[in-house]
Structures are given as C-alpha cells and as structure tokens.
Short mmCIF file of C-alpha atoms in Angstrom, two decimals:
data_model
loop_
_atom_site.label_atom_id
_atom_site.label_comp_id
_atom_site.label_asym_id
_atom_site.label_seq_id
_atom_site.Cartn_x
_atom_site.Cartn_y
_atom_site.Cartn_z
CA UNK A 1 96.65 108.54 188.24
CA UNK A 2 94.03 109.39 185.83
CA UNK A 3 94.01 112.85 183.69
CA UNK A 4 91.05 114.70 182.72
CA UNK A 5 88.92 113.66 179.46
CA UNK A 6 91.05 110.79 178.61
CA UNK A 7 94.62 112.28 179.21
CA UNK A 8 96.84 110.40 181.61
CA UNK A 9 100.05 111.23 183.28
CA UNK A 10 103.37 111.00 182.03
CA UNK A 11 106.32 109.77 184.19
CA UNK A 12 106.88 113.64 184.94
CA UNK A 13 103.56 113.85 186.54
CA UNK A 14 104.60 110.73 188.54
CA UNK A 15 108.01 112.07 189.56
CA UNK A 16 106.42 115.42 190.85
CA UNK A 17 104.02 113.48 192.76
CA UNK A 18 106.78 111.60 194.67
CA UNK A 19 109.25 114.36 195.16
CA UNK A 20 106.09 115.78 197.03
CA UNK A 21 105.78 113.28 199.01
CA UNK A 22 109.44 112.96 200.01
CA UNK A 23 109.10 116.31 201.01
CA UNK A 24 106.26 115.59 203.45
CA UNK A 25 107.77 115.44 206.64
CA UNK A 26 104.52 114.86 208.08
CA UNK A 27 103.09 111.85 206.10
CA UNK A 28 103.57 108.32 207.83
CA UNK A 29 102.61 106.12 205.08
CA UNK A 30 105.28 107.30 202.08
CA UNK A 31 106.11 103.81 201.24
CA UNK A 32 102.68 102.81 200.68
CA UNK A 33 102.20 105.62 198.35
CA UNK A 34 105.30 105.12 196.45
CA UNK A 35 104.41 101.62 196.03
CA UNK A 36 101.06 102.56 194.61
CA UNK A 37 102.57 104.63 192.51
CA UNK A 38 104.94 102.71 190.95
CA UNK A 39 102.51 100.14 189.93
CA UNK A 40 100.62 102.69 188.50
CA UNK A 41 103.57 103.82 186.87
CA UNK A 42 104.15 99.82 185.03
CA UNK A 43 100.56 99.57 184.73
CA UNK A 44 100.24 102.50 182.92
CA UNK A 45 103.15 101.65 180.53
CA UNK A 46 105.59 104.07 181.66
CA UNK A 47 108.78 103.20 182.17
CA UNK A 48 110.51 104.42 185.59
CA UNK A 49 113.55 107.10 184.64
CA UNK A 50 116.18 108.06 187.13
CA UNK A 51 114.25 111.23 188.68
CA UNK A 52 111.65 108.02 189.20
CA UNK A 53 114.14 105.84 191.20
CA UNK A 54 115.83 108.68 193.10
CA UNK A 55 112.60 110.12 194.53
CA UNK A 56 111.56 106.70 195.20
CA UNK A 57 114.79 106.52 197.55
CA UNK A 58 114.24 110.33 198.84
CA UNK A 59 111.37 109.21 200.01
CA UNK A 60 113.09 105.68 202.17
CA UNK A 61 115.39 108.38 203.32
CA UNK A 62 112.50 110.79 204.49
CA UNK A 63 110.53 108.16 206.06
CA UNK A 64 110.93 108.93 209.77
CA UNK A 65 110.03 105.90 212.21
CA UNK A 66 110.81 104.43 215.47
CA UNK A 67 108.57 101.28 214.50
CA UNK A 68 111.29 98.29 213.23
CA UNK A 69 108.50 97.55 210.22
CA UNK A 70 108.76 100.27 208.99
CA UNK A 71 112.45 101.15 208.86
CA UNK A 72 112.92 97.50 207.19
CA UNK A 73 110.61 98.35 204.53
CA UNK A 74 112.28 101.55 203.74
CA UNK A 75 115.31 99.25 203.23
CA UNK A 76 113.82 97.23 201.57
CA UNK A 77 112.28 99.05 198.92
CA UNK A 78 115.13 101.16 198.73
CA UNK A 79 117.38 97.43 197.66
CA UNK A 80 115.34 97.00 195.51
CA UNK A 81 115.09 100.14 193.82
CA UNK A 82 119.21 100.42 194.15
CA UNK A 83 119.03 96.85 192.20
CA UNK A 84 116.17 98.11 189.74
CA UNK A 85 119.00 100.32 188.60
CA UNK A 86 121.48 98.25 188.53
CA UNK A 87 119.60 95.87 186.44
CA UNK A 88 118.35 98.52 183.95
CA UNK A 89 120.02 98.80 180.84
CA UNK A 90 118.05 102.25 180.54
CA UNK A 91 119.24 104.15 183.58
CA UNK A 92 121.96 104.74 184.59
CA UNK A 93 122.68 106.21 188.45
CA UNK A 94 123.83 109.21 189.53
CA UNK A 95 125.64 110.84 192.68
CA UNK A 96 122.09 111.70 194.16
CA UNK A 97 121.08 107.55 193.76
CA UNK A 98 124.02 107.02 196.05
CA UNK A 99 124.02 109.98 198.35
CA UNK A 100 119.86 108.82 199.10
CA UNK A 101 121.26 105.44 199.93
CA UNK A 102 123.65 105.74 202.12
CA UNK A 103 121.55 108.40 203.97
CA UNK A 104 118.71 105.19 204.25
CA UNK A 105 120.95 102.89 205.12
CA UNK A 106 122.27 105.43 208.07
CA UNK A 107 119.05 106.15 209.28
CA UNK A 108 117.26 102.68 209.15
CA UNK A 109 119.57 99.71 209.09
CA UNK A 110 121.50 98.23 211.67
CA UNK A 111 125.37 98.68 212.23
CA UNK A 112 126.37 94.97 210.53
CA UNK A 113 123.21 95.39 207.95
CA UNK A 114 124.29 99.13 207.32
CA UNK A 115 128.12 98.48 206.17
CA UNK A 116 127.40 95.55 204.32
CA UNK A 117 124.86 97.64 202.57
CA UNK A 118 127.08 100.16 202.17
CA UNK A 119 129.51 98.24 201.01
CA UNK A 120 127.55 96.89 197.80
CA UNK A 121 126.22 100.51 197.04
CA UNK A 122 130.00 101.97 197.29
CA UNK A 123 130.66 99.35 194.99
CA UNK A 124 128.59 100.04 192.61
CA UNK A 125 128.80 103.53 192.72
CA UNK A 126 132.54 102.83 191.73
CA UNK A 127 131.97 100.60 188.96
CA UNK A 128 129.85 103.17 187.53
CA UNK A 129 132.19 106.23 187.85
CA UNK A 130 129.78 108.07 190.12
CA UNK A 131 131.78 108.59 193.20
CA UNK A 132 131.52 112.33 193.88
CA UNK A 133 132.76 114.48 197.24
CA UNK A 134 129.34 114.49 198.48
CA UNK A 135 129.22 110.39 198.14
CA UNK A 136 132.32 110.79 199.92
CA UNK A 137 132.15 113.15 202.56
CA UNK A 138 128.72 111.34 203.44
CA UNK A 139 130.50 107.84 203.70
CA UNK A 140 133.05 109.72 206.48
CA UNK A 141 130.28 110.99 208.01
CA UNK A 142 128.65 107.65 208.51
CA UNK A 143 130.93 104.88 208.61
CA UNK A 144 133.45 104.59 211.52
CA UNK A 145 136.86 105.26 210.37
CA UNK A 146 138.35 101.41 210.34
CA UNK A 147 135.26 100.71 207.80
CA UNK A 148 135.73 103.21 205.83
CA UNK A 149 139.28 102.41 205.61
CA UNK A 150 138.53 99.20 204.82
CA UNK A 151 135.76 99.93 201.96
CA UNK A 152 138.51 102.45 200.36
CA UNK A 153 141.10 99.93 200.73
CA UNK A 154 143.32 102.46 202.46
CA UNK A 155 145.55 102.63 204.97
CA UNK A 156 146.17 103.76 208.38
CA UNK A 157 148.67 106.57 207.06
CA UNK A 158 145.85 108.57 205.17
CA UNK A 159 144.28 111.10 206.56
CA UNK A 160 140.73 111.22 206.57
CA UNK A 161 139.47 114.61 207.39
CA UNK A 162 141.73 115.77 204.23
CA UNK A 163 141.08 112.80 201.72
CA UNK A 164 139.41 114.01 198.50
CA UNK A 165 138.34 112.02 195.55
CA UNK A 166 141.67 113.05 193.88
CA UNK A 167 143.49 111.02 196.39
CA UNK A 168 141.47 107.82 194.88
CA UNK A 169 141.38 106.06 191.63
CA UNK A 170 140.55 108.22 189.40
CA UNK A 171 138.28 105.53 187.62
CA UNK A 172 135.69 105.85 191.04
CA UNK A 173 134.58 109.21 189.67
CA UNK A 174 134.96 108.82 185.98
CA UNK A 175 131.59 109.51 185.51
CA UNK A 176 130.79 112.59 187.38
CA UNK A 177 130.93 116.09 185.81
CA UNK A 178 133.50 117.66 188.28
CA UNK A 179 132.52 121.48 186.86
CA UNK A 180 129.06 120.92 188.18
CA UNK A 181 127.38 120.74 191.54
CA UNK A 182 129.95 118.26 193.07
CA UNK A 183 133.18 120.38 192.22
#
C-alpha cells in the first residue's frame, strides 16, 4: 500500500484498512485481502501491533461461508495469528484477541476441533491474566455445559448462569482493567 510522492503507510493505515474490511459483510474474499496485507505489512518493515492481529481475527470471525475451504482457512489463519501472539515478545493479547477467537472457532470449526481449540485459547488467555466477563459469558454461550465445566475445572455444584470471574482464580483475570469496558 503505496502513499503519494514517496510516503507509505504506517501500521495505522494498515489497521484501518482491515477493520474495514471486517466490517464488510458483503466481501467474500477477506482472507485473501488480509493475507495481502499482512505481507505488505512485513514487506514494508512494519511490525504487526495488537490492533493488527485483532482485526486480522475480526475479520476470520466476519467471514461468512457455507463452503468447508473457506471456514478452514478462517481457522487457520486465525491459529496462526492466535500463535503469532503468543510467540511475540512485543504484543501482548487482550480480552478482544480472545473474545474474536472463540467467536471463529464457534462459527467455523467443528464440535471436537472447536473445544480443543478452545481449550488452548482459554488457556492462554489464563496464563496471560486476560480472562474478562465477556471471555466468559461467550465461553457459556458456546460450549455445552459439561465442557465448560471441564475447561474451568469446576464442578457439578456451581452454577453456571450465576458464575462470574470472581468465583475463579483470581490470577485468570490479573491482567484486565476491571474499571473499564469489562466491569
């Protein structure tokens, strides 16, 4: 993505670019474009920041298909952008990384596929601090109430329509701001 007379685009440019196109509920090849764009991004000598990864998985979740190819590729790329982060010693994930996932791994993968998948984001959303009631109230939305039992390591006694990230170590959701958004 080329600038006028010589100016190029920073990774802001880039990040507006693909919030745009997660928001395009009309476009059929976002995965394409996001793939473009990312080697643009490394070409260019940018380096991918968070709002880079997140709209890169905003736009898996976004990607609306009945065609198998295409929901495996929107898991796909969203893996790899979920281990992108975890590899980075730069970025660091957020609520929003984990809330996009588990919304892609809902809408694309497979029952088996989607809790295992869910499984390795929970736990590293945990081992970052990042659980937050969103993360949360998503994950009882999706899972079916013996897995999430089982991811939360809780028992049958616990109610789940009243559980709350209080109710759970407290090191889960060390990380998140609870005065902000999530409170």
């Amino acid at each position: 993505m080329n600038g006028f007379d010589g100016v190029t685009a920073d990774i802001g440019v880039y990040n507006s670019v693909l919030r745009a196109i997660a928001n395009d509920v009309d476009m059929s090849d976002k995965l394409d474009c996001i793939g473009s764009l990312l080697m643009d991004i490394t070409s260019g000598g940018l380096q991918p920041d968070l709002n880079t990864f997140n709209n890169m998985l905003r736009c898996c979740a976004t990607t609306r298909s009945n065609d198998t190819t295409v929901k495996r590729n929107a898991l796909k790329v969203a893996s790899e952008t979920l281990l992108s982060i975890k590899n980075s010693h730069r970025v660091q994930p957020d609520p929003y990384t984990f809330n996009f996932f588990i919304k892609i791994c809902d809408r694309h993968a497979e029952d088996k596929e989607k809790l295992k998948l869910i499984q390795i984001a929970f736990k590293f959303c945990t081992e970052v601090g990042q659980l937050s009631p969103p993360v949360l109230s998503l994950m009882k939305n999706t899972l079916a109430p013996k897995d999430l039992r089982r991811i939360l390591q809780i028992g049958d006694d616990v109610n789940l329509r009243s559980l709350k990230i209080e109710n759970l170590p407290s090191q889960w959701s060390s990380a998140v701001k609870r005065k902000c958004i999530f409170s």
